[in-house]
XYZ file of C-alpha atoms in Angstrom:
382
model
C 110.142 57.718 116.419
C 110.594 57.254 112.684
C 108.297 56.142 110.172
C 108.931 52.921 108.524
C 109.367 53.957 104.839
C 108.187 50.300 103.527
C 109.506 49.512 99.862
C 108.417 45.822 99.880
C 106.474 43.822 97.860
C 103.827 43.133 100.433
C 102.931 43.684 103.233
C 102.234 47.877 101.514
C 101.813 50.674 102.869
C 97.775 51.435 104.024
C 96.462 54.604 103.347
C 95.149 56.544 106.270
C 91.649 56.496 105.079
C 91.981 53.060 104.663
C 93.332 52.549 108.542
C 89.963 55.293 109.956
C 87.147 52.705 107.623
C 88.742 49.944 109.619
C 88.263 51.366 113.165
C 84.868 51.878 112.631
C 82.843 50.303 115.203
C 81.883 46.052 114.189
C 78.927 44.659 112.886
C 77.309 41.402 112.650
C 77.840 39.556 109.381
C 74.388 38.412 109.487
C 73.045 41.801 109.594
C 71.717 43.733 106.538
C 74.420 46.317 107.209
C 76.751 43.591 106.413
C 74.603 42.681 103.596
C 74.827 46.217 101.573
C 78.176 46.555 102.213
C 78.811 43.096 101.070
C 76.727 43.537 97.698
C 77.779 47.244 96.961
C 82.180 46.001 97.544
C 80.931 43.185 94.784
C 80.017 45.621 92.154
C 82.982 47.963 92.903
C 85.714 45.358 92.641
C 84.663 43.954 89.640
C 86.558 46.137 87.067
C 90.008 45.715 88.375
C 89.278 42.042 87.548
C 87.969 43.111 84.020
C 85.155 40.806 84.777
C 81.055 40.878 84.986
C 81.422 37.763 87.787
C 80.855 37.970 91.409
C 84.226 38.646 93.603
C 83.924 36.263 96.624
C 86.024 37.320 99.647
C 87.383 35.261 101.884
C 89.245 35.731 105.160
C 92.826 34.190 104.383
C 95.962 35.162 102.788
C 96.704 34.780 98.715
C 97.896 30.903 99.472
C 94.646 29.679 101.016
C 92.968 31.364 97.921
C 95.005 29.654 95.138
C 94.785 26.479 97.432
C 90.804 27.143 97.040
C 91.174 27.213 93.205
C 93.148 23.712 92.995
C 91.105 21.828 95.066
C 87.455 23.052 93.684
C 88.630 22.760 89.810
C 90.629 19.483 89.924
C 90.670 16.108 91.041
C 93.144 13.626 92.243
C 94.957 11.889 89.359
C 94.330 14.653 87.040
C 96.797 16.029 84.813
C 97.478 19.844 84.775
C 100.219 22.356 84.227
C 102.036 24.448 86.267
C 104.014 27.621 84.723
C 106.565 28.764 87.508
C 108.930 31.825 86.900
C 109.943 32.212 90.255
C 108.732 31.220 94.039
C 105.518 31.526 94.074
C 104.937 29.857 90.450
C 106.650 26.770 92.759
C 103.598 27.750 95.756
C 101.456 26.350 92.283
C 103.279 22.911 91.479
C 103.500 22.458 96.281
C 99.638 22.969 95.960
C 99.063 20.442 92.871
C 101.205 18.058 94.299
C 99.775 18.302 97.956
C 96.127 17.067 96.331
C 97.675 14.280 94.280
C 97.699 16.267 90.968
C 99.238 14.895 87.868
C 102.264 18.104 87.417
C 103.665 19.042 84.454
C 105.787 21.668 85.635
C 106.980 24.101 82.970
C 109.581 25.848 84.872
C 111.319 29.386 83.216
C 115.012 30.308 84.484
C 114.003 33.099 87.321
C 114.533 36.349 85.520
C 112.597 35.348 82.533
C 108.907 34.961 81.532
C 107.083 32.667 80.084
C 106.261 33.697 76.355
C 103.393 32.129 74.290
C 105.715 29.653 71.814
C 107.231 28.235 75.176
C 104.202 27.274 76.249
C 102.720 26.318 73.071
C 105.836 24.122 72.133
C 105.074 22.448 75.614
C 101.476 21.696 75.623
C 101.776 20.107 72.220
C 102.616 17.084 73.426
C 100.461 16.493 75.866
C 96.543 15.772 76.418
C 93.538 15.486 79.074
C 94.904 18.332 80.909
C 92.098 19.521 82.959
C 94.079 23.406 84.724
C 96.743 25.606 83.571
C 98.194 27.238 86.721
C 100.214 30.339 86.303
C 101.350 33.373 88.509
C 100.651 37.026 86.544
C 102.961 38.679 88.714
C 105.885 36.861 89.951
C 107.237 38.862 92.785
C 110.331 37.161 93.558
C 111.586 38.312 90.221
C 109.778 40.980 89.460
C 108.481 39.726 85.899
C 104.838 40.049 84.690
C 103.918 37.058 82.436
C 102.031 38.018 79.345
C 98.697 36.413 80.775
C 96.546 37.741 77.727
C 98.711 36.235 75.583
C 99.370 32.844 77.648
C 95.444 32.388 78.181
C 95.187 32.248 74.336
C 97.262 29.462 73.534
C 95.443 27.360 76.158
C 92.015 27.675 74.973
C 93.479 27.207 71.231
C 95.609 23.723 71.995
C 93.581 22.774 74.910
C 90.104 22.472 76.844
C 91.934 23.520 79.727
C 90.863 25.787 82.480
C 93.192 28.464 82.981
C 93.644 29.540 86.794
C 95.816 32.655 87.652
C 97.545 34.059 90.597
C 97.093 37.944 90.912
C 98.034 37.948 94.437
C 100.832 40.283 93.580
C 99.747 43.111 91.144
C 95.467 43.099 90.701
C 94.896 46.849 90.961
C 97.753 47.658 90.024
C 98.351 45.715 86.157
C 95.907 45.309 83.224
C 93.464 42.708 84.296
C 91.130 41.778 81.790
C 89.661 38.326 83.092
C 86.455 38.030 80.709
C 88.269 39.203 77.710
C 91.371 37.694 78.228
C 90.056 33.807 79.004
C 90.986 33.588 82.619
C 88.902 30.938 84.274
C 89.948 31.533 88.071
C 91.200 35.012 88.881
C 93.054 35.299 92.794
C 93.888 38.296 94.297
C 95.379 39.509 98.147
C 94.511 42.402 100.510
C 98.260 43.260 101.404
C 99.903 43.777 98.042
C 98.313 46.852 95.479
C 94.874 46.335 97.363
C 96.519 48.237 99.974
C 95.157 46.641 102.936
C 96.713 44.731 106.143
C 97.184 40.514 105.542
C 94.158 38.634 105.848
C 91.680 38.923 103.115
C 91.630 37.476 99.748
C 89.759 37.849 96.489
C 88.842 35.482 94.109
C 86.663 35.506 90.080
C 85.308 31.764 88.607
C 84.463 32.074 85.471
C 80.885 30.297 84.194
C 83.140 27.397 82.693
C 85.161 27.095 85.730
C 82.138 26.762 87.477
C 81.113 24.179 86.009
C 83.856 22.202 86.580
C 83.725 23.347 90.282
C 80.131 21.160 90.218
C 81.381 18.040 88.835
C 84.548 18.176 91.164
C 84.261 15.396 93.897
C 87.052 16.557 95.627
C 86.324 17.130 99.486
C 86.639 20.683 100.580
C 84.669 22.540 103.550
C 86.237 25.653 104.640
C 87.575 26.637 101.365
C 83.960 25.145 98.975
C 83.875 27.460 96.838
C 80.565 26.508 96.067
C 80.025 27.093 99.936
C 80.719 31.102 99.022
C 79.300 31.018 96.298
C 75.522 30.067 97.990
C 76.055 32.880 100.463
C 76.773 35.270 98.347
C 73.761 34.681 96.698
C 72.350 36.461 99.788
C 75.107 38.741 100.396
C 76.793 36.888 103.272
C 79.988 34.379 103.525
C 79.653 31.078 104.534
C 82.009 31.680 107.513
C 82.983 34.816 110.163
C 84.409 37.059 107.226
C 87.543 39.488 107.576
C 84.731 42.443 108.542
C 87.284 45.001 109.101
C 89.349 44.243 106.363
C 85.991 44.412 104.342
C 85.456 47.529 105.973
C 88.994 48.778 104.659
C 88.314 47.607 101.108
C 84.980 50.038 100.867
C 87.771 52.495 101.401
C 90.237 51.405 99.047
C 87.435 51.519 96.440
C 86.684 55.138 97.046
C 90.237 55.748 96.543
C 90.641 54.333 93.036
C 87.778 55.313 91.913
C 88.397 59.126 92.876
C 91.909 58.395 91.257
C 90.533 56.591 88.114
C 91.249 53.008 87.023
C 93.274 53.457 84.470
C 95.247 56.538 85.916
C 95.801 54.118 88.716
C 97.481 51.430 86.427
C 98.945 54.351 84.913
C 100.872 55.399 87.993
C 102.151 52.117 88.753
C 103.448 51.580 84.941
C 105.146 55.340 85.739
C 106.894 54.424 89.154
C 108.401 50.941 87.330
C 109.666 53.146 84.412
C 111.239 55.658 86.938
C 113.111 53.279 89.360
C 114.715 51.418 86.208
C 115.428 54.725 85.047
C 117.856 55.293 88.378
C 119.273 52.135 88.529
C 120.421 52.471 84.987
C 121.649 55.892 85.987
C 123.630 54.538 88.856
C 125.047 51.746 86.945
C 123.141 49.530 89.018
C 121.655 45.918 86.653
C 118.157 44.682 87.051
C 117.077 41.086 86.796
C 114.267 41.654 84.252
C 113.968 42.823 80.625
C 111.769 46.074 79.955
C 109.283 43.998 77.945
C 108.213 41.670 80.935
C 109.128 44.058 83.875
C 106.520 44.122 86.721
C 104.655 47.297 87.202
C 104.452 46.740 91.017
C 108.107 45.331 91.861
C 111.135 45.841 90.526
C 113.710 43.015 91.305
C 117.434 44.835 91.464
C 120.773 43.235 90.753
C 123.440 43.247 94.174
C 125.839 46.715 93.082
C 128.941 45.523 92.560
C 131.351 45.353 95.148
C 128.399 45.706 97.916
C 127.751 43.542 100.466
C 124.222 43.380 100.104
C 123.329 42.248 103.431
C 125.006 44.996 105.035
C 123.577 47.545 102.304
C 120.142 46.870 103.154
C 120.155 46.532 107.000
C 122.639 49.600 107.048
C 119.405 51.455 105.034
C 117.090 50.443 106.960
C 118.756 51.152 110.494
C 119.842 54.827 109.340
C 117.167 55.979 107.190
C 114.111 53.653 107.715
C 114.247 52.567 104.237
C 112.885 48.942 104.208
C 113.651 46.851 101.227
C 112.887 43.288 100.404
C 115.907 40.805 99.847
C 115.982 38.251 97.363
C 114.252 34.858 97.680
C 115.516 30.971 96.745
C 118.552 31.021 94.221
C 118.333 34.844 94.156
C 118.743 35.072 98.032
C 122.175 38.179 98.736
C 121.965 38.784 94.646
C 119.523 40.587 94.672
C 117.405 42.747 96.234
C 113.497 43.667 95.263
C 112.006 47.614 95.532
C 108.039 47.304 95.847
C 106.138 50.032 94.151
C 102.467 49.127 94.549
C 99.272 50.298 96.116
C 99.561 53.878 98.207
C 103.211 54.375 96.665
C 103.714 57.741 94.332
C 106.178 59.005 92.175
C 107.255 61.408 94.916
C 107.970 57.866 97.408
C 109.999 56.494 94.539
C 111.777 59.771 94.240
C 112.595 59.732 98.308
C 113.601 56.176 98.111
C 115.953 56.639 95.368
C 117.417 59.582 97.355
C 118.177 57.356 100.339
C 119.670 54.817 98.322
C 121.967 57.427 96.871
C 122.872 58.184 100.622
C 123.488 55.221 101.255
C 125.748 54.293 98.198
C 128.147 57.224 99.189
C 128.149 56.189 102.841
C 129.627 52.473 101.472
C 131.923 54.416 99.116
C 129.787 53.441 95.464
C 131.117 54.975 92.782
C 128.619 56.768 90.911
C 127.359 60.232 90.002
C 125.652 62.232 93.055
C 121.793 62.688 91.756
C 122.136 60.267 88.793
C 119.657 58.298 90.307
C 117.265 60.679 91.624
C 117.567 63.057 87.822
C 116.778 59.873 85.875
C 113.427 59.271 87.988
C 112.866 62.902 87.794
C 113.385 63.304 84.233
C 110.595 59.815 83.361
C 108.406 61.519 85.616
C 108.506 65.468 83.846
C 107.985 63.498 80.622
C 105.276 60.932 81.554
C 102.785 62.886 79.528
């Protein structure tokens, strides 16, 4: 039996630590075990959001989250904006539109982000909008959308609340939601949190809040007003993910004996190395250095490959499991996750068994390009 050496944007890999906090033995949510934990997981998850907040967790996937921001912050009828750069920028406009929004959908040709004169050149023209929607990471492309930046040009040309999708690189990017001027901050367990599916995190800002309040928009499950009266008391309003909850203690322990900003570090170092090797193999990426992710890098087919039988022929003879490309990008391209428990030395092995794999399908290229362009970003990362 073979380990599964998992390269993909999400699910990660979950650090053993991680996997021995979730088998502890299960306690009542109602009980003031559940309680501590609860309060204590609050206060430790606050700084990779940048914010002084409350984090409320609820047990769902990154979707049911960002649904939960649309529907508590905006009404039927109402005009707001969607940003999409890729797939799940589009998961944004499906959501607006499912509740009756009013969509202006700026859309940016996959491979590119959204800068701040785009947007600014296309909110001038409009008025009344009440949310900004807008993926940070966009993991079908592998671009990280300047969200400081973005969040600026909304509170200057509008009174907008601005509502962002971390799902794909919270803990693992900058995230500076106070300072920065995001209203609604959304994060998943599975991606750099380094936890199984099934738990998501989520930041309202005092403004948002407010909105939230006025909102007559019918919600039960996913009230956010709901969570935030139980948290009050250190409980959720329904049967949380306890395990996963469990898990998360863990994963805080982990960062923090790492460091914050070491941890951002890291993943900024592993994006630097694998565009290193592809460069050195002659290999294209989708993105541009300024807006390239630091948790997924989205690569260009090689030419002459057949892509399809690349990856399953990698995965079949040495375990290495890549994610292929999604919508217009599905057999052009394929996407090499590097968040969470992933390390310079994984990015290293990877790179390794892509070179084997290259010379089994008769690539031309230099032997060890790859793998002495990673190495050589990573000698010099200090």
């Amino acid at each position: 039996m073979y380990r599964n050496i998992l390269r993909h944007p999400g699910p990660t890999p979950i650090p053993k630590k991680v996997q021995l906090a979730m088998a502890q033995d299960i306690y009542s949510h109602r009980s003031s075990n559940f309680v501590e934990l609860y309060r204590e997981i609050n206060e430790r998850v606050k700084p990779l959001f940048g914010t002084k907040q409350d984090i409320l967790l609820l047990p769902s996937g990154g979707t049911a989250a960002l649904e939960a921001a649309a529907v508590n912050a905006v009404s039927p009828g109402e005009d707001v904006v969607v940003i999409t750069v890729g797939a799940f920028g589009d998961y944004f406009v499906g959501i607006c539109e499912a509740y009756g929004f009013n969509v202006h959908k700026l859309a940016i040709e996959w491979g590119e982000a959204c800068t701040e004169e785009i947007l600014a050149e296309f909110l001038m023209p409009l008025s009344n909008i009440k949310a900004v929607f807008c993926t940070y990471n966009e993991t079908s492309t592998g671009i990280l959308n300047p969200i400081n930046q973005l969040a600026r040009v909304v509170h200057s040309q509008t009174n907008a609340l601005f509502i962002v999708d971390g799902v794909s690189c919270i803990g693992g990017a900058p995230a500076e939601m106070d300072n920065w001027g995001i209203d609604i901050l959304v994060t998943g367990s599975q991606k750099a949190m380094m936890l199984p599916p099934g738990l998501s995190l989520l930041s309202v800002s005092d403004r948002a809040w407010k909105a939230i309040e006025e909102n007559m928009t019918p919600s039960y499950y996913l009230n956010l007003l709901s969570y935030r009266h139980w948290a009050e008391n250190g409980m959720t309003p329904n049967t949380p993910a306890i395990t996963l909850i469990y898990g998360l203690s863990a994963v805080c322990d982990l960062i923090e004996e790492e460091g914050y900003e070491q941890t951002i570090a890291r993943h900024a170092l592993m994006r630097d190395m694998v565009r290193a090797a592809m460069r050195s193999l002659n290999i294209g990426l989708l993105t541009s250095d300024e807006f390239a992710s630091p948790t997924i890098t989205t690569i260009l087919t090689p030419e002459g490959l057949d892509l399809g039988n690349y990856l399953g022929y990698l995965k079949k003879e040495y375990h290495l499991d890549f994610a292929g490309g999604l919508g217009p990008l599905q057999g052009k391209v394929f996407r090499f996750g590097h968040m969470g428990y992933c390390f310079p030395s994984d990015i290293l092995e990877a790179v390794s068994l892509m070179e084997a794999g290259l010379q089994d399908f008769n690539y031309s290229f230099d032997p060890g390009a790859g793998i002495t362009a990673a190495q050589k970003v990573f000698l010099n990362r200090k």
